[in-house]
Coordinates of C-alpha atoms in Angstrom, one line a residue:
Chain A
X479 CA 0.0 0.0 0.0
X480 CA 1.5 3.2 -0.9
X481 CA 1.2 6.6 1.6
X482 CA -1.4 7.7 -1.0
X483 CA -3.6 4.9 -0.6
X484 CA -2.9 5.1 2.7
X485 CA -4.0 8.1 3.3
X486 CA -6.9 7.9 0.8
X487 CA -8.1 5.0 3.0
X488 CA -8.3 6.9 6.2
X489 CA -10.1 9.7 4.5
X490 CA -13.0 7.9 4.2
X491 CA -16.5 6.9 5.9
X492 CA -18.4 4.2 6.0
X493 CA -21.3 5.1 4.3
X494 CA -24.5 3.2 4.1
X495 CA -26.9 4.8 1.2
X496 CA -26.4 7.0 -1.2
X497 CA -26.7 11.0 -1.5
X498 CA -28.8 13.0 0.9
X499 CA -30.6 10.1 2.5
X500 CA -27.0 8.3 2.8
X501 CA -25.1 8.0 6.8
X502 CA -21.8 7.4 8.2
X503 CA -22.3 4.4 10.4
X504 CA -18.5 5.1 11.9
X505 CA -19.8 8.4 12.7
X506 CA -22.6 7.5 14.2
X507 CA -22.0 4.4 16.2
X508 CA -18.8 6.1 17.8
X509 CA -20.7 9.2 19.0
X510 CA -23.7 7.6 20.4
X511 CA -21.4 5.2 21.9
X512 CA -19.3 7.7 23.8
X513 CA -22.2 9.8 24.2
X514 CA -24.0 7.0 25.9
X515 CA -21.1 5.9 27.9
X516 CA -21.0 10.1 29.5
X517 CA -25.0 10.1 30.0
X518 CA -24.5 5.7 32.2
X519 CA -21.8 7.1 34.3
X520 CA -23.7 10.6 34.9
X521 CA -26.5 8.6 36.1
X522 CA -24.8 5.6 37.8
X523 CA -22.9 8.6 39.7
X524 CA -25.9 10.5 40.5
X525 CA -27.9 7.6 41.3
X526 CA -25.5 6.7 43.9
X527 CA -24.7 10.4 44.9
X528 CA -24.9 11.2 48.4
X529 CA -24.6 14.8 50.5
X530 CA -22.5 13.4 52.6
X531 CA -19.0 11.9 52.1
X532 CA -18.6 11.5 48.0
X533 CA -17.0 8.2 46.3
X534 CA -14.5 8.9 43.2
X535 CA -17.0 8.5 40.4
X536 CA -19.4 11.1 42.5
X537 CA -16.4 13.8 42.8
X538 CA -15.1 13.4 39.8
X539 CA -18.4 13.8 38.0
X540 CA -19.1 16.9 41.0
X541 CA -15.6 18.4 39.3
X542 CA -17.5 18.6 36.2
X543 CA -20.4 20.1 37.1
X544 CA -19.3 22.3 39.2
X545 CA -16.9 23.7 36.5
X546 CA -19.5 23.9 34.1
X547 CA -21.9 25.9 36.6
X548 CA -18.6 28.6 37.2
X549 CA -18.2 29.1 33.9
X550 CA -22.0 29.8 32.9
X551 CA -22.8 31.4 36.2
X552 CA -19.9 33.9 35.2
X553 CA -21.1 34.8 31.5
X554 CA -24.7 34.3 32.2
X555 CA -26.8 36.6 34.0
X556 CA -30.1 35.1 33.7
X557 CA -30.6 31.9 34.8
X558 CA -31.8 29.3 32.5
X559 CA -31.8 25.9 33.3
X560 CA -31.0 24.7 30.1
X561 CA -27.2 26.2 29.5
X562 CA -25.6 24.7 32.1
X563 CA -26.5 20.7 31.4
X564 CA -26.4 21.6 27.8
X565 CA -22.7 22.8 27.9
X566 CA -21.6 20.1 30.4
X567 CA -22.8 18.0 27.6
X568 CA -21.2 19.7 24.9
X569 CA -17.4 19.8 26.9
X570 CA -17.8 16.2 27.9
X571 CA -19.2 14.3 24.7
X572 CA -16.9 16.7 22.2
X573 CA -13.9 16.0 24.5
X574 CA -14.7 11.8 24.5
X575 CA -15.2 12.0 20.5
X576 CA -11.7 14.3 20.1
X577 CA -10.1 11.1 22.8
X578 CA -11.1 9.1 20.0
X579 CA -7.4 11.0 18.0
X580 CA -5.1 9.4 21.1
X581 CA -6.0 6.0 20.4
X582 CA -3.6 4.2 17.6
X583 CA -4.6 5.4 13.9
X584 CA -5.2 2.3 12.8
X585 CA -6.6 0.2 15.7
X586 CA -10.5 1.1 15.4
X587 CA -9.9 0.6 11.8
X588 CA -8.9 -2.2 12.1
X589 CA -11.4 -3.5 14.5
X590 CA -13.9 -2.6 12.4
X591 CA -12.8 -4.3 9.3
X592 CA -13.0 -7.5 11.5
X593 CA -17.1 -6.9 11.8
X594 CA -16.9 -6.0 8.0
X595 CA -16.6 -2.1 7.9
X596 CA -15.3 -1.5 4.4
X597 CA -14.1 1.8 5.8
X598 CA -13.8 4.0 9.1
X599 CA -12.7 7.0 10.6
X600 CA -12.7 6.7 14.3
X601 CA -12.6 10.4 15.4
X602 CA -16.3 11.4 15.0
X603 CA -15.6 15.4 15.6
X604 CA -13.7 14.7 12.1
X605 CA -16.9 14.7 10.6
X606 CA -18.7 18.3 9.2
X607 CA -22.1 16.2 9.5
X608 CA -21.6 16.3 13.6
X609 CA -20.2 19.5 13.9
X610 CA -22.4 21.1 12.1
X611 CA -25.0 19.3 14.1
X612 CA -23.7 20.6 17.2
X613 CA -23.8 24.1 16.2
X614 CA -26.7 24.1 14.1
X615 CA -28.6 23.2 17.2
X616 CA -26.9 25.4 19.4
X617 CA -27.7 28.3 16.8
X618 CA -31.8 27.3 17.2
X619 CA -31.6 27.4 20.7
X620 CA -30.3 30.9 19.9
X621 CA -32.8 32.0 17.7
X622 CA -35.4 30.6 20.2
X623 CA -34.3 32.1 23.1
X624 CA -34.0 35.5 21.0
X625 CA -37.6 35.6 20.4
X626 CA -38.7 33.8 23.6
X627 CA -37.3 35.8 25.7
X628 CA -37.3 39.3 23.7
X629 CA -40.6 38.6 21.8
X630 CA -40.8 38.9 18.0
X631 CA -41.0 43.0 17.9
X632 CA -38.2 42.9 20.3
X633 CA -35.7 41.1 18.7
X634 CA -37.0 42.9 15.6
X635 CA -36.2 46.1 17.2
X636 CA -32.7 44.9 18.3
X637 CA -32.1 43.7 14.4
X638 CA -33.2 46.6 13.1
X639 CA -31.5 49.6 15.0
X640 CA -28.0 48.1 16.2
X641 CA -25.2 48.9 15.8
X642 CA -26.1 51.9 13.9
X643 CA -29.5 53.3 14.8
X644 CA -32.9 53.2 12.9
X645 CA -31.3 55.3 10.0
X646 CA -29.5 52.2 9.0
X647 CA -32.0 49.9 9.1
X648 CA -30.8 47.7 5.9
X649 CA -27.1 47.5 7.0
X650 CA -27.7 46.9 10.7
X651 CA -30.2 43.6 9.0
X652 CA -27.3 42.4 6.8
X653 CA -24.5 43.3 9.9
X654 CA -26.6 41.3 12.0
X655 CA -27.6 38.1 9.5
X656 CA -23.4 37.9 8.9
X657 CA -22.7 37.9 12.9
X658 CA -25.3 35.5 13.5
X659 CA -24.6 33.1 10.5
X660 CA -21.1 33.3 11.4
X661 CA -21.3 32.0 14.8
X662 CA -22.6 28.2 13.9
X663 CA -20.1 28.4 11.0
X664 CA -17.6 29.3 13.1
X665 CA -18.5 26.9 15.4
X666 CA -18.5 23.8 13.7
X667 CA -15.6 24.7 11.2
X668 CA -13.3 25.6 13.8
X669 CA -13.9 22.0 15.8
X670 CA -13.5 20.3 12.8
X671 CA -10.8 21.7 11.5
X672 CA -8.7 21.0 14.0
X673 CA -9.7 17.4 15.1
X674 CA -9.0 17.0 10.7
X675 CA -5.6 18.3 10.7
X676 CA -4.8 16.5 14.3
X677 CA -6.0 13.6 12.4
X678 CA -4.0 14.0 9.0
X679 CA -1.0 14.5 11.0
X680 CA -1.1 11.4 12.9
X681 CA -1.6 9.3 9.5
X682 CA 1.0 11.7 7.8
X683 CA 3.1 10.5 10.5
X684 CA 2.2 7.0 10.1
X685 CA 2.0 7.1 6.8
X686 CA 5.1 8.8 5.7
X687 CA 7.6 7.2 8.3
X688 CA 8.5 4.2 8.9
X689 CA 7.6 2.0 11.8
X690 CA 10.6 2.4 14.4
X691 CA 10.7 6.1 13.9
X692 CA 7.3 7.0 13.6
X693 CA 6.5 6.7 17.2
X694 CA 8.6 9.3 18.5
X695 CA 6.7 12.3 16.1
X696 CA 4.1 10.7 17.4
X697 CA 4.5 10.3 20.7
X698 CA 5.2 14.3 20.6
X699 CA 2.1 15.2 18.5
X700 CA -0.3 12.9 21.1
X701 CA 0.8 15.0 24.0
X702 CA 0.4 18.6 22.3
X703 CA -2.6 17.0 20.6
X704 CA -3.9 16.2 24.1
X705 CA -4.1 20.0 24.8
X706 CA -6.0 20.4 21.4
X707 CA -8.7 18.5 22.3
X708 CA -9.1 19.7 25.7
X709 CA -8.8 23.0 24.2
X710 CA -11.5 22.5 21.3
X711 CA -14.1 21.2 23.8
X712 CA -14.0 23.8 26.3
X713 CA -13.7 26.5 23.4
X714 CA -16.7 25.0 21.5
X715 CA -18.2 25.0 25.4
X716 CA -17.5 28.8 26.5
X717 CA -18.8 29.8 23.0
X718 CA -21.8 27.9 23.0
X719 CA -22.4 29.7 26.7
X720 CA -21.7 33.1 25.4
X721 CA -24.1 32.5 22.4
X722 CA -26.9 31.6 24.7
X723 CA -26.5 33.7 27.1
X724 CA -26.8 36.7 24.6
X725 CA -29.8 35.5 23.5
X726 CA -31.3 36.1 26.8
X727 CA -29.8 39.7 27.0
X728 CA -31.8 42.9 26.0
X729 CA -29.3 46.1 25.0
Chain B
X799 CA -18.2 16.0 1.6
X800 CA -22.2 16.7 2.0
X801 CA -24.4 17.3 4.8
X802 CA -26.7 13.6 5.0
X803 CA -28.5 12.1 7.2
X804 CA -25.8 11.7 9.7
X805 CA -26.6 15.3 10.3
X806 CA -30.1 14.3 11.7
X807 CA -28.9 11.4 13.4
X808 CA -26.5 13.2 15.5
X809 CA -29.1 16.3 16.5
X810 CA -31.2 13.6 17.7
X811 CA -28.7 12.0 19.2
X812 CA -27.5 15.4 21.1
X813 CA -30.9 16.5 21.8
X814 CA -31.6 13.3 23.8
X815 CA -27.7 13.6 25.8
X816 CA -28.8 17.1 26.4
X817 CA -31.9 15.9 27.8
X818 CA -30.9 13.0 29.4
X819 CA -28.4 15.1 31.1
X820 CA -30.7 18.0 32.3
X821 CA -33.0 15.4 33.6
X822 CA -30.9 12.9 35.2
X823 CA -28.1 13.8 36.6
X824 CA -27.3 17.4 36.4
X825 CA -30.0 18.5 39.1
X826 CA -29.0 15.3 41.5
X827 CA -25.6 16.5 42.0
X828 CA -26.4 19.9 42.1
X829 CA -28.7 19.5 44.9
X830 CA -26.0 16.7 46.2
X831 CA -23.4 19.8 46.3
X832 CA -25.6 22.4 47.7
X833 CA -26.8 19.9 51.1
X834 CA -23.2 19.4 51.6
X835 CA -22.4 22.6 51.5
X836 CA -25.1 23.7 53.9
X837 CA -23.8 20.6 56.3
X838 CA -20.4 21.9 56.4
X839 CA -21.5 25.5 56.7
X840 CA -24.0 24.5 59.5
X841 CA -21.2 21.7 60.7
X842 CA -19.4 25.5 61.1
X843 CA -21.9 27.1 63.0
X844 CA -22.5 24.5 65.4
X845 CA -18.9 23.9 65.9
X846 CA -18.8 27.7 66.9
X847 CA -21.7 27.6 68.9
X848 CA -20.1 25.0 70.6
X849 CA -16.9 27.0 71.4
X850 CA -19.3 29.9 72.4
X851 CA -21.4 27.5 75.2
X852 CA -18.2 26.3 76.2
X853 CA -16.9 29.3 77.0
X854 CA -20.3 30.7 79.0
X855 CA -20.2 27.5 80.7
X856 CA -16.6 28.2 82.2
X857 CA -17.8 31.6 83.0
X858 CA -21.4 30.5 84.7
X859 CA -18.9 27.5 86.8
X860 CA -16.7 30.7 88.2
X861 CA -19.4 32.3 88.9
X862 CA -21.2 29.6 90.6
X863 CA -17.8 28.6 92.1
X864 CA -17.7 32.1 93.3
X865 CA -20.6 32.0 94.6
X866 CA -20.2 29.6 96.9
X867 CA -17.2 30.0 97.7
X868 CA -18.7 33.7 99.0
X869 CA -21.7 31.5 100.9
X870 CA -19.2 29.4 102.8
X871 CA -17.9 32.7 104.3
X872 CA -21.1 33.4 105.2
X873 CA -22.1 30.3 106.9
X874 CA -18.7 30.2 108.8
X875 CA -19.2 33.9 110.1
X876 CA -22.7 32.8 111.3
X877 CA -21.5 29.9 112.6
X878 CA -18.3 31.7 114.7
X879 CA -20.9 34.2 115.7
X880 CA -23.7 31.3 117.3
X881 CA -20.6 29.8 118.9
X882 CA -19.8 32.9 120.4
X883 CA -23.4 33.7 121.4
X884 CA -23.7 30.2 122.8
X885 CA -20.8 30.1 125.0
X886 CA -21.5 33.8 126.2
X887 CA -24.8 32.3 127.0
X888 CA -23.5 29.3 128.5
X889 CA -20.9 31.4 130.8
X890 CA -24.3 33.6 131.7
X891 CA -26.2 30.7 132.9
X892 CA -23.1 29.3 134.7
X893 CA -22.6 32.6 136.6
X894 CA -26.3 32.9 137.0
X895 CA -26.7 29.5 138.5
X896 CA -23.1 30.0 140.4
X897 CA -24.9 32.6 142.3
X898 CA -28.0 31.2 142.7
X899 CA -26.1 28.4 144.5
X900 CA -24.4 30.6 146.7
X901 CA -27.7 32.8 147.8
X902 CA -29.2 29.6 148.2
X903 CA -25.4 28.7 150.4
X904 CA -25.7 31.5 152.1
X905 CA -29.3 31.8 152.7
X906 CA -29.0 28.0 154.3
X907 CA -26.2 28.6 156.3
X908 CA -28.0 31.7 157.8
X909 CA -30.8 29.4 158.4
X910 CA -28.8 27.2 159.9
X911 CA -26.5 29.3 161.8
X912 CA -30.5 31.3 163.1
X913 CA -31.5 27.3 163.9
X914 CA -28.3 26.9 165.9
X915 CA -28.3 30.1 167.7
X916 CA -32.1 29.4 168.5
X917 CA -31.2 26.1 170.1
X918 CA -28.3 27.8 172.2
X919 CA -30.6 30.2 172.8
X920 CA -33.1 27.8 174.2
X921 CA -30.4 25.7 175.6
X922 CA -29.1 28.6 177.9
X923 CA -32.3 29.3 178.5
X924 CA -33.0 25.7 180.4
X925 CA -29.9 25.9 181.5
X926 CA -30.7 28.7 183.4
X927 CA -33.9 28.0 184.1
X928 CA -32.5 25.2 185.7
X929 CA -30.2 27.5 187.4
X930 CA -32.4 29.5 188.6
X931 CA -35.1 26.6 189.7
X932 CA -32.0 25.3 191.7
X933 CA -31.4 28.8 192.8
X934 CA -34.6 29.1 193.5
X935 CA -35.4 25.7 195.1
X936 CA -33.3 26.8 198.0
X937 CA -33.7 30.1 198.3
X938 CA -37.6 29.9 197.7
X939 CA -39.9 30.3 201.2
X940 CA -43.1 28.9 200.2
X941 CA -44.7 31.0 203.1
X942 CA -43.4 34.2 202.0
X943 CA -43.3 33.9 198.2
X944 CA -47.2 32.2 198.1
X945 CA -48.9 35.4 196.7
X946 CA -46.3 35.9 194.3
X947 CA -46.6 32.7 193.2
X948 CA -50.2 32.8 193.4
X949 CA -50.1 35.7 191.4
X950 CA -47.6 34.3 188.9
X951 CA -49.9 31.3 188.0
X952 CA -53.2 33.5 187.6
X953 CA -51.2 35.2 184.9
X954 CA -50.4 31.7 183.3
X955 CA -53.7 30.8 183.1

């Protein structure tokens, strides 16, 4: 196999269908996986939780929260009960999905070809169908809290007459459609993006060098990758707080 | 690379995380984190309350110790003061009765000593009546003395 093929191989899904109404199984099975695996341990932790002396899977999952709560608490004013789970969420399930990059290149590959996956990429965040997901749905929480909370002649107002007053009515529309379209793009783009190049490196690496070399490029680019990731969930986190919480906000 | 249905699949698959989160086990924990907190802050409180009774306790037991120590000096004044009173009262009934006893002495031996003298008196009286019978036994002339003696008896009778 030549480092083309090689790399041609890891660029691709397993798909199931064709077009619009096709899926990427690798995608999907990997996310709901890990998402599943957060959401057991949340409960089984909670379930278990007590007010008095915590166990280990109740602090460390008390770590979480509570960091989650700081960080809205401090860019959110008004309280709604949705931002807080909603970024825990985010920070946890994008993190798990970026983990997926720390495992070998080639060992869910691999695995998978065993139950008869013609391809698959293991890192689901490398996928624009779930970061655009992500973000997509962050921006209609956005546009529902805008006219939830402000009402339709509110927000209205607000898109009308900011930045530049009533007088510019037509540029404050189009000022305010490219802000708001460029958050989910932003978003999603950014996450992916990175977790794509992170990816392309490792097989670059694996690809390109051979065997009793590659591991020490490697070795380096998991440790600074491990601060990507990190990095990338609490990023896509804070951002999606921010977003929401201005929402909420009347100028 | 175009949007599919992998797209849908994973909004459904968030909105139910998010949800399952929200529900499950965001709000346990939460409220988990917040009892604790109001143990250890009332943990806190009691623990000072605790120092504060300890400390009016130590002041209440000097007082009380005070106190007492104050009534003991009291009793023990009363009590030298009824020891004094009794003894003064003791050495008055003593002298009281010491002179009583020696009136009453006295008295007796003046009886006595009245008794005695009486008796003498009497004695000496016989005596010389006895005396003067003799005297008078052989000295008397019943011829010459007859009227006074006549006149001595009419008295007598």
């Amino acid at each position: 196999m030549t480092p083309m093929q090689y790399i041609q191989e890891h660029m691709q899904y397993w798909q199931v269908g064709k077009g619009l109404l096709s899926i990427h199984l690798d995608t999907v099975i990997v996310s709901v996986v890990l998402g599943s695996l957060f959401c057991g341990m949340g409960i089984w932790a909670a379930r278990r939780a007590t007010s008095g002396v915590p166990g280990r899977l109740q602090n460390f999952f008390e770590i979480l929260v509570a960091f989650v709560d700081q960080q809205v608490r401090e860019s959110s004013h008004g309280r709604n009960r949705l931002i807080a789970p909603l970024a825990l969420t985010l920070f946890a399930w994008i993190w798990l999905m970026n983990f997926m990059d720390m495992l070998p290149v080639d060992l869910l590959p691999r695995l998978a070809h065993l139950f008869g996956a013609p391809h698959f990429k293991a890192v689901p965040t490398n996928d624009l169908n779930l970061t655009f997901a992500l973000s997509v749905s962050v921006f209609l929480l956005m546009m529902f809290y805008n006219f939830r909370v402000k009402g339709f002649k509110g927000f209205g107002r607000e898109v009308l007459s900011r930045p530049f007053g009533w007088y510019a009515a037509p540029i404050n529309l189009m000022f305010r459609l490219i802000e708001d379209l460029a958050k989910p793009l932003s978003l999603s783009l950014r996450l992916f993006g990175n977790m794509f190049a992170g990816e392309m490196i490792f097989v670059l690496i694996a690809a390109l060098l051979p065997w009793w070399f590659a591991w020490i490029p490697g070795l380096g680019w998991t440790l600074f990758h491990l601060l990507i990731i990190t990095l990338q969930a609490f990023i896509f986190m804070m951002l999606t707080i921010v977003y929401l919480s201005m929402a909420h906000e009347t100028h | 690379m175009n949007l599919d249905l992998t797209f849908v699949a994973e909004i459904i698959a968030f909105a139910l995380f998010v949800w399952i989160t929200m529900r499950f086990f965001w709000p346990p924990l939460m409220r988990m984190m917040d009892e604790r907190a109001k143990k250890i802050a009332d943990g806190l409180a009691a623990a000072e309350r605790g120092v504060r009774d300890l400390e009016l306790a130590r002041e209440r037991a000097v007082a009380i110790l005070h106190e007492a120590r104050s009534e003991a000096r009291t009793i023990l004044e009363a009590a030298g003061q009824r020891s004094a009173e009794l003894i003064e009262r003791a050495e008055k009934t003593a002298t009281e009765q010491a002179a009583r006893e020696l009136q009453h002495g006295r008295e007796e031996l003046e009886r006595a000593w009245e008794q005695a003298r009486l008796a003498l008196q009497k004695d000496v009286a016989l005596l010389a009546l006895e005396a003067a019978r003799q005297v008078i036994a052989q000295e008397i002339d019943p011829a010459r003395h007859a009227a006074l003696l006549k006149s001595v008896a009419e008295r007598l009778q």
